[in-house]
């Protein structure tokens, strides 16, 4: 079955450590996205990639980094510079980067930093 | 940062009743409007993508309308069932459509048997 896989489902880290969240898709989609959800807020865009080896900052990119070395993979690193890293992170993909392509989401990773 | 508003924030509806809720978005520089359903412990699932003013889309008992000139979209659920309980998200894509979606905070719908 085609889909998006995020791992792990839950992640715990100590403050000051970098942590990488995995996102893999086998839908052959060109575009991939990372969103963050906090209580009482809508999904906020962190980074997106329209094609391999290219990515752009979203609305809240500070303290995060990404790579897109393969079409199917778009890992997100939460660095120690991110001031409030505890959140629920959703990865998504779409056939193209055009805004009329529906997003397909993974099941999310809940990150807790103490 | 674009402003996408959804109302109400939460809604309790009796099983069998019909309901609707609203998404407001910037009326200028419109490209597309998305609706997603997000059930607990699952990933958000696309319901509709609408691009034309006056668009009306339907999927079973759920339908949506779009007014790009005044910047709003309605989602309607006819004859609510317990499985309709979810958070419904709308998302706006501005002109060009290549910069990612801006999501509203969602409407949390609870269907009471």
Coordinates of C-alpha atoms in Angstrom, one line a residue:
Chain A
X1 CA 0.0 0.0 0.0
X2 CA 1.3 3.5 -0.9
X3 CA 1.6 6.0 1.9
X4 CA 3.7 8.1 4.2
X5 CA 5.6 6.6 7.1
X6 CA 6.8 8.7 10.0
X7 CA 8.9 7.3 12.7
X8 CA 9.1 7.1 15.6
X9 CA 5.6 7.7 16.9
X10 CA 6.9 9.1 20.2
X11 CA 10.3 10.6 20.8
X12 CA 11.8 11.9 24.0
X13 CA 15.0 14.0 24.1
X14 CA 16.9 16.0 26.6
X15 CA 17.2 19.8 26.1
X16 CA 20.2 20.7 24.1
X17 CA 20.2 17.6 21.9
X18 CA 19.5 17.6 18.2
X19 CA 16.9 15.1 17.1
X20 CA 15.9 13.9 13.6
X21 CA 12.4 12.9 12.6
X22 CA 12.0 10.5 9.7
X23 CA 9.5 10.8 6.9
X24 CA 9.4 8.4 4.0
X25 CA 6.8 8.2 1.1
X26 CA 6.3 5.6 -1.6
X27 CA 3.7 7.6 -3.5
X28 CA 6.2 9.0 -6.0
X29 CA 5.2 12.5 -5.0
X30 CA 7.4 15.4 -5.9
X31 CA 6.5 17.7 -3.0
X32 CA 6.9 17.1 0.7
X33 CA 6.1 19.2 3.7
X34 CA 6.7 19.4 7.5
X35 CA 4.0 20.9 9.7
X36 CA 3.9 21.4 13.4
X37 CA 0.8 21.3 15.6
X38 CA 0.6 23.0 19.1
X39 CA -2.5 23.0 21.3
X40 CA -5.0 25.6 20.1
X41 CA -3.2 26.3 16.9
X42 CA -3.5 25.3 13.3
X43 CA -0.9 23.3 11.5
X44 CA 2.1 25.6 10.8
X45 CA 4.5 25.0 8.0
X46 CA 8.1 24.5 8.9
X47 CA 9.8 23.5 5.6
X48 CA 8.8 22.2 2.2
X49 CA 10.5 20.7 -0.7
X50 CA 9.2 20.9 -4.3
X51 CA 11.9 18.6 -5.8
X52 CA 14.9 16.5 -4.8
X53 CA 17.9 18.6 -3.6
X54 CA 15.7 21.7 -3.1
X55 CA 13.7 23.0 -0.1
X56 CA 12.3 26.3 1.2
X57 CA 11.6 27.7 4.6
X58 CA 8.0 27.8 5.8
X59 CA 6.5 30.2 8.4
X60 CA 8.4 28.8 11.4
X61 CA 11.7 27.4 10.1
X62 CA 14.0 28.8 12.8
X63 CA 15.7 26.1 14.8
X64 CA 14.9 23.4 12.2
X65 CA 16.8 21.9 9.3
X66 CA 15.9 19.5 6.5
X67 CA 17.4 17.6 3.6
X68 CA 15.9 16.1 0.4
X69 CA 18.6 13.8 -1.0
X70 CA 16.1 11.2 -2.3
X71 CA 12.6 11.8 -3.7
X72 CA 11.0 9.5 -1.1
X73 CA 12.7 10.9 2.0
X74 CA 12.4 14.2 3.8
X75 CA 13.9 14.1 7.3
X76 CA 13.5 17.0 9.7
X77 CA 16.2 17.8 12.3
X78 CA 15.0 19.7 15.4
X79 CA 18.1 21.5 16.6
X80 CA 19.0 22.8 20.1
X81 CA 18.3 26.3 18.7
X82 CA 14.6 25.6 18.5
X83 CA 13.2 27.3 21.6
X84 CA 10.0 25.3 22.0
X85 CA 10.6 21.9 20.3
X86 CA 7.9 19.9 22.2
X87 CA 5.1 19.5 19.7
X88 CA 3.3 17.1 17.3
X89 CA 5.0 17.0 13.9
X90 CA 3.2 16.0 10.7
X91 CA 4.9 15.1 7.4
X92 CA 2.9 15.4 4.2
X93 CA 3.4 14.9 0.5
X94 CA 1.6 15.9 -2.7
X95 CA 1.8 15.0 -6.4
X96 CA 3.0 18.4 -7.2
X97 CA 3.8 21.6 -5.4
X98 CA 0.8 23.3 -7.0
X99 CA -1.7 24.4 -4.4
X100 CA -4.6 22.4 -6.0
X101 CA -2.9 19.0 -5.1
X102 CA -4.3 17.4 -2.0
X103 CA -1.9 16.6 0.8
X104 CA -1.3 13.0 2.0
X105 CA -0.3 12.9 5.6
X106 CA 1.7 10.6 7.8
X107 CA 0.6 9.6 11.3
X108 CA 2.8 12.1 13.0
X109 CA 5.6 12.1 15.6
X110 CA 5.1 13.5 19.1
X111 CA 8.3 15.0 20.3
X112 CA 8.8 15.7 24.0
X113 CA 11.9 17.6 25.1
X114 CA 12.7 17.9 28.8
Chain B
X1 CA 1.5 35.2 7.5
X2 CA -2.0 34.6 6.0
X3 CA -5.1 34.5 8.2
X4 CA -7.4 31.5 7.9
X5 CA -10.3 31.4 10.4
X6 CA -12.6 28.6 11.2
X7 CA -15.8 28.7 13.2
X8 CA -17.1 27.5 15.4
X9 CA -14.1 26.1 17.3
X10 CA -16.2 23.1 18.5
X11 CA -19.6 21.8 17.8
X12 CA -21.9 19.2 19.5
X13 CA -24.5 17.7 17.2
X14 CA -27.2 15.1 17.7
X15 CA -27.0 12.0 15.6
X16 CA -29.2 12.4 12.5
X17 CA -29.1 16.2 12.5
X18 CA -27.4 18.2 9.8
X19 CA -24.7 20.8 10.5
X20 CA -22.4 23.2 8.8
X21 CA -19.3 25.2 9.6
X22 CA -17.3 28.0 8.1
X23 CA -13.8 28.7 6.8
X24 CA -12.8 32.4 6.1
X25 CA -9.7 33.2 4.1
X26 CA -8.1 36.1 2.2
X27 CA -10.2 37.0 -0.8
X28 CA -7.3 38.4 -2.8
X29 CA -4.7 36.3 -4.4
X30 CA -6.7 33.1 -4.2
X31 CA -5.5 29.8 -5.7
X32 CA -7.2 26.9 -3.9
X33 CA -9.1 26.0 -0.8
X34 CA -8.7 22.5 0.9
X35 CA -10.9 20.7 3.4
X36 CA -9.5 17.8 5.5
X37 CA -11.0 15.5 8.1
X38 CA -8.8 14.5 11.0
X39 CA -10.1 11.6 13.2
X40 CA -8.5 10.8 16.5
X41 CA -5.4 8.6 16.2
X42 CA -5.4 8.9 12.4
X43 CA -3.8 11.1 9.9
X44 CA -5.7 14.0 8.3
X45 CA -7.5 12.9 5.1
X46 CA -8.3 15.2 2.2
X47 CA -12.0 15.7 1.6
X48 CA -12.1 18.4 -1.1
X49 CA -9.9 20.8 -3.1
X50 CA -11.7 23.7 -4.6
X51 CA -10.4 26.3 -7.0
X52 CA -13.3 28.1 -8.7
X53 CA -15.7 30.6 -7.3
X54 CA -19.0 29.0 -6.9
X55 CA -17.5 25.5 -6.8
X56 CA -19.7 23.0 -4.9
X57 CA -18.3 19.5 -4.2
X58 CA -19.9 16.5 -2.6
X59 CA -18.7 13.2 -1.1
X60 CA -21.5 11.1 0.3
X61 CA -23.2 13.1 3.0
X62 CA -20.6 15.8 3.1
X63 CA -20.5 18.8 0.7
X64 CA -18.7 22.1 0.5
X65 CA -19.2 25.4 -1.2
X66 CA -16.7 28.1 -2.2
X67 CA -17.0 31.9 -2.5
X68 CA -13.7 33.3 -3.5
X69 CA -14.9 36.9 -3.9
X70 CA -15.9 37.2 -0.3
X71 CA -13.4 34.7 1.1
X72 CA -15.4 31.9 2.7
X73 CA -16.2 28.3 2.3
X74 CA -18.9 26.2 4.0
X75 CA -18.7 22.5 4.9
X76 CA -22.1 20.8 5.3
X77 CA -22.8 17.4 6.8
X78 CA -26.2 15.9 6.2
X79 CA -27.7 13.4 8.7
X80 CA -24.7 13.3 11.0
X81 CA -23.4 9.9 12.1
X82 CA -21.0 9.0 15.0
X83 CA -18.3 8.3 12.5
X84 CA -18.4 12.0 11.4
X85 CA -16.9 12.9 14.7
X86 CA -13.5 14.5 13.9
X87 CA -11.7 17.8 13.5
X88 CA -12.3 19.4 10.2
X89 CA -9.5 21.6 8.8
X90 CA -9.5 24.0 6.0
X91 CA -6.4 25.2 4.3
X92 CA -5.7 28.1 1.9
X93 CA -3.3 28.2 -1.0
X94 CA -2.5 31.7 -2.4
X95 CA -1.9 32.6 -6.0
X96 CA 0.8 30.5 -7.7
X97 CA 0.1 27.8 -5.3
X98 CA 3.6 26.7 -4.7
X99 CA 4.3 28.0 -1.2
X100 CA 2.5 25.4 0.9
X101 CA -0.9 25.6 2.6
X102 CA -2.0 27.8 5.5
X103 CA -4.3 25.9 7.8
X104 CA -7.1 27.1 10.1
X105 CA -7.3 25.9 13.7
X106 CA -10.1 23.5 12.8
X107 CA -13.7 22.8 13.9
X108 CA -13.9 19.9 16.4
X109 CA -17.2 18.1 15.7
X110 CA -18.7 15.7 18.2
X111 CA -21.8 13.7 17.2
X112 CA -23.9 12.6 20.2
X113 CA -25.9 9.4 19.8

